[in-house]
Amino acid sequence: MQQRYLTITLCILLLLAGCSGNDPTGTESVSTPTPSGGTAQAPTTTAGTIGPSTTTAVSTATQTPTATEKPNSPIDGGTARSAIVTRVVDGDTIEVEFADGSTDEIRLLGVDTPETQSQHEDPGDFDVSDNERGHDYLLEWGDRATAFATEQLDGKTITVVTDPKSDKRGSYGRLLAHVFYDGTNFNKQLIQKGLARMYDSSFTLRSEFASLEDDAKSADRRVWGFEPRDTPTPTPEPDSKPDLPPPSGSNDPYDCSDFSSQDQAQWVLDNTPGDPSGLDGDDDGEACESLA
């Protein structure tokens, strides 16, 4: 009887121990049957998580360009910045606003278009006659170059590229730079189209620009197509008056015998309309041929 009581008591204790067997640390041990009939310990997990603990890095940074980012430079060693053209001054000068809100005046590097004011023009730069017609010709092409730059660039987003072989700014304080629009070097395009000459300065593409200018000149392209009009041959100045003998009379001032040389008679013939002395008897333009 006592043994039976002990057995019942032991069973109750074991049952109570099973009901109160929670892990105070918040983890739970799960026994899983194995093919061999034993048990395998399942991985423990931290309370509040499911499955293995993993860490995923989430970046909150955006990939949109900011005002401080700069495009790649198409000129080796150059610095490139995006800008909007706010004004076209003339064929080789523009005003821009950069992405950060700053503004500048750009002088297109390595090129020179005709001026739009004649007092600033040097016709010799474009092989044009230094006269009214030559100046008018250059003014016309200065206006055409300005119109082309306005059509291509005004209000457009461009890339302004400085050149490591050039000064950063010119004598008037303007930024010296290449301008790229839709991937095209606009400075070079002006040379190719015959709307500008190559400016005599140092810059990376100098040899290429010189070759393009030679091609434009050979083809008489646009500004290089000036054709000077034939100018009349100037009337030669009369020879110096030689020493002449005094006239022998008023109606028939001279006779061939009055002269000591044919040069004297010829001068009188050339400078006396109508040959009143009859020095050219055979009307061949030679006076007193017997004296020759």
Tab-separated table of N, CA and C in Angstrom, residues 61-120:
chain	number	residue	atom	x	y	z
A	61	ALA	N	19.011	56.751	-49.327
A	61	ALA	CA	19.544	57.768	-50.236
A	61	ALA	C	18.883	57.649	-51.598
A	62	THR	N	18.548	58.794	-52.224
A	62	THR	CA	17.964	58.805	-53.561
A	62	THR	C	19.049	58.851	-54.614
A	63	GLN	N	18.720	58.436	-55.844
A	63	GLN	CA	19.676	58.399	-56.933
A	63	GLN	C	19.467	59.536	-57.932
A	64	THR	N	18.572	60.458	-57.632
A	64	THR	CA	18.346	61.558	-58.565
A	64	THR	C	19.498	62.545	-58.487
A	65	PRO	N	19.928	63.101	-59.646
A	65	PRO	CA	21.044	64.054	-59.631
A	65	PRO	C	20.693	65.286	-58.817
A	66	THR	N	21.680	65.816	-58.170
A	66	THR	CA	21.506	67.052	-57.411
A	66	THR	C	22.203	68.184	-58.124
A	67	ALA	N	22.020	69.384	-57.642
A	67	ALA	CA	22.602	70.566	-58.285
A	67	ALA	C	24.111	70.556	-58.231
A	68	THR	N	24.688	69.777	-57.303
A	68	THR	CA	26.142	69.780	-57.178
A	68	THR	C	26.810	68.730	-58.065
A	69	GLU	N	26.023	67.820	-58.648
A	69	GLU	CA	26.612	66.802	-59.506
A	69	GLU	C	26.982	67.397	-60.855
A	70	LYS	N	28.063	66.902	-61.461
A	70	LYS	CA	28.552	67.434	-62.734
A	70	LYS	C	28.633	66.321	-63.763
A	71	PRO	N	28.309	66.632	-65.025
A	71	PRO	CA	28.408	65.610	-66.065
A	71	PRO	C	29.858	65.311	-66.401
A	72	ASN	N	30.066	64.166	-67.059
A	72	ASN	CA	31.404	63.826	-67.500
A	72	ASN	C	31.857	64.811	-68.560
A	73	SER	N	33.155	65.144	-68.547
A	73	SER	CA	33.685	66.113	-69.499
A	73	SER	C	34.059	65.437	-70.803
A	74	PRO	N	33.596	65.967	-71.965
A	74	PRO	CA	34.009	65.419	-73.260
A	74	PRO	C	35.384	65.910	-73.695
A	75	ILE	N	35.997	66.803	-72.929
A	75	ILE	CA	37.351	67.287	-73.185
A	75	ILE	C	38.253	66.732	-72.100
A	76	ASP	N	39.305	66.002	-72.487
A	76	ASP	CA	40.193	65.404	-71.502
A	76	ASP	C	40.737	66.466	-70.552
A	77	GLY	N	40.533	66.227	-69.265
A	77	GLY	CA	41.047	67.148	-68.259
A	77	GLY	C	40.183	68.369	-68.043
A	78	GLY	N	39.106	68.495	-68.797
A	78	GLY	CA	38.233	69.653	-68.654
A	78	GLY	C	37.201	69.462	-67.560
A	79	THR	N	36.585	70.559	-67.145
A	79	THR	CA	35.520	70.521	-66.157
A	79	THR	C	34.202	70.844	-66.842
A	80	ALA	N	33.202	70.002	-66.623
A	80	ALA	CA	31.917	70.153	-67.306
A	80	ALA	C	30.806	70.482	-66.308
A	81	ARG	N	29.932	71.404	-66.695
A	81	ARG	CA	28.774	71.768	-65.870
A	81	ARG	C	27.563	71.966	-66.766
A	82	SER	N	26.422	71.545	-66.277
A	82	SER	CA	25.179	71.755	-67.013
A	82	SER	C	24.672	73.175	-66.769
A	83	ALA	N	24.062	73.759	-67.797
A	83	ALA	CA	23.541	75.110	-67.671
A	83	ALA	C	22.402	75.310	-68.665
A	84	ILE	N	21.630	76.351	-68.448
A	84	ILE	CA	20.575	76.756	-69.373
A	84	ILE	C	20.980	78.085	-70.003
A	85	VAL	N	20.841	78.190	-71.313
A	85	VAL	CA	21.180	79.427	-72.018
A	85	VAL	C	20.053	80.428	-71.796
A	86	THR	N	20.372	81.543	-71.164
A	86	THR	CA	19.365	82.556	-70.877
A	86	THR	C	19.370	83.683	-71.902
A	87	ARG	N	20.486	83.835	-72.636
A	87	ARG	CA	20.563	84.903	-73.653
A	87	ARG	C	21.698	84.604	-74.616
A	88	VAL	N	21.443	84.831	-75.911
A	88	VAL	CA	22.490	84.764	-76.926
A	88	VAL	C	22.894	86.198	-77.254
A	89	VAL	N	24.126	86.555	-76.923
A	89	VAL	CA	24.611	87.920	-77.150
A	89	VAL	C	24.946	88.116	-78.622
A	90	ASP	N	25.732	87.185	-79.164
A	90	ASP	CA	26.049	87.167	-80.595
A	90	ASP	C	26.496	85.758	-80.952
A	91	GLY	N	27.124	85.585	-82.114
A	91	GLY	CA	27.448	84.242	-82.563
A	91	GLY	C	28.399	83.477	-81.682
A	92	ASP	N	29.250	84.164	-80.922
A	92	ASP	CA	30.243	83.454	-80.099
A	92	ASP	C	30.165	83.811	-78.618
A	93	THR	N	29.083	84.426	-78.171
A	93	THR	CA	28.953	84.820	-76.766
A	93	THR	C	27.534	84.555	-76.283
A	94	ILE	N	27.408	83.882	-75.133
A	94	ILE	CA	26.096	83.582	-74.563
A	94	ILE	C	26.126	83.834	-73.056
A	95	GLU	N	24.939	83.970	-72.480
A	95	GLU	CA	24.794	84.054	-71.031
A	95	GLU	C	24.046	82.815	-70.549
A	96	VAL	N	24.466	82.273	-69.384
A	96	VAL	CA	23.882	81.019	-68.903
A	96	VAL	C	23.573	81.101	-67.414
A	97	GLU	N	22.717	80.184	-66.989
A	97	GLU	CA	22.458	79.971	-65.567
A	97	GLU	C	22.747	78.511	-65.252
A	98	PHE	N	23.603	78.273	-64.237
A	98	PHE	CA	23.980	76.921	-63.860
A	98	PHE	C	22.946	76.326	-62.909
A	99	ALA	N	23.065	75.015	-62.670
A	99	ALA	CA	22.083	74.297	-61.850
A	99	ALA	C	22.017	74.821	-60.427
A	100	ASP	N	23.126	75.401	-59.923
A	100	ASP	CA	23.125	75.915	-58.553
A	100	ASP	C	22.595	77.338	-58.470
A	101	GLY	N	22.120	77.886	-59.604
A	101	GLY	CA	21.549	79.224	-59.605
A	101	GLY	C	22.521	80.328	-59.966
A	102	SER	N	23.817	80.017	-60.047
A	102	SER	CA	24.796	81.031	-60.424
A	102	SER	C	24.720	81.299	-61.925
A	103	THR	N	25.148	82.493	-62.338
A	103	THR	CA	25.102	82.881	-63.751
A	103	THR	C	26.488	83.289	-64.221
A	104	ASP	N	26.680	83.268	-65.559
A	104	ASP	CA	27.969	83.664	-66.122
A	104	ASP	C	27.791	83.990	-67.592
A	105	GLU	N	28.763	84.717	-68.128
A	105	GLU	CA	28.800	85.011	-69.558
A	105	GLU	C	29.888	84.145	-70.186
A	106	ILE	N	29.547	83.408	-71.218
A	106	ILE	CA	30.454	82.448	-71.837
A	106	ILE	C	30.950	82.994	-73.174
A	107	ARG	N	32.260	83.028	-73.338
A	107	ARG	CA	32.863	83.334	-74.641
A	107	ARG	C	33.312	82.013	-75.233
A	108	LEU	N	32.716	81.621	-76.370
A	108	LEU	CA	33.013	80.327	-76.974
A	108	LEU	C	34.491	80.241	-77.316
A	109	LEU	N	35.137	79.218	-76.794
A	109	LEU	CA	36.585	79.081	-76.910
A	109	LEU	C	37.011	78.678	-78.316
A	110	GLY	N	38.066	79.344	-78.824
A	110	GLY	CA	38.697	78.928	-80.076
A	110	GLY	C	38.019	79.389	-81.338
A	111	VAL	N	36.941	80.187	-81.229
A	111	VAL	CA	36.229	80.637	-82.428
A	111	VAL	C	35.964	82.136	-82.349
A	112	ASP	N	35.776	82.737	-83.524
A	112	ASP	CA	35.474	84.161	-83.609
A	112	ASP	C	34.523	84.381	-84.776
A	113	THR	N	33.277	84.742	-84.487
A	113	THR	CA	32.319	85.046	-85.547
A	113	THR	C	32.419	86.529	-85.891
A	114	PRO	N	31.962	86.933	-87.091
A	114	PRO	CA	31.983	88.357	-87.432
A	114	PRO	C	31.191	89.177	-86.419
A	115	GLU	N	31.638	90.405	-86.203
A	115	GLU	CA	30.976	91.282	-85.254
A	115	GLU	C	29.649	91.788	-85.831
A	116	THR	N	28.804	92.281	-84.939
A	116	THR	CA	27.532	92.852	-85.368
A	116	THR	C	27.578	94.376	-85.357
A	117	GLN	N	28.739	94.941	-85.050
A	117	GLN	CA	28.947	96.385	-85.115
A	117	GLN	C	30.238	96.635	-85.878
A	118	SER	N	30.169	97.440	-86.947
A	118	SER	CA	31.295	97.575	-87.872
A	118	SER	C	32.529	98.179	-87.221
A	119	GLN	N	32.345	99.012	-86.199
A	119	GLN	CA	33.513	99.648	-85.597
A	119	GLN	C	34.402	98.656	-84.858
A	120	HIS	N	33.865	97.468	-84.578
A	120	HIS	CA	34.645	96.446	-83.884
A	120	HIS	C	35.236	95.417	-84.845
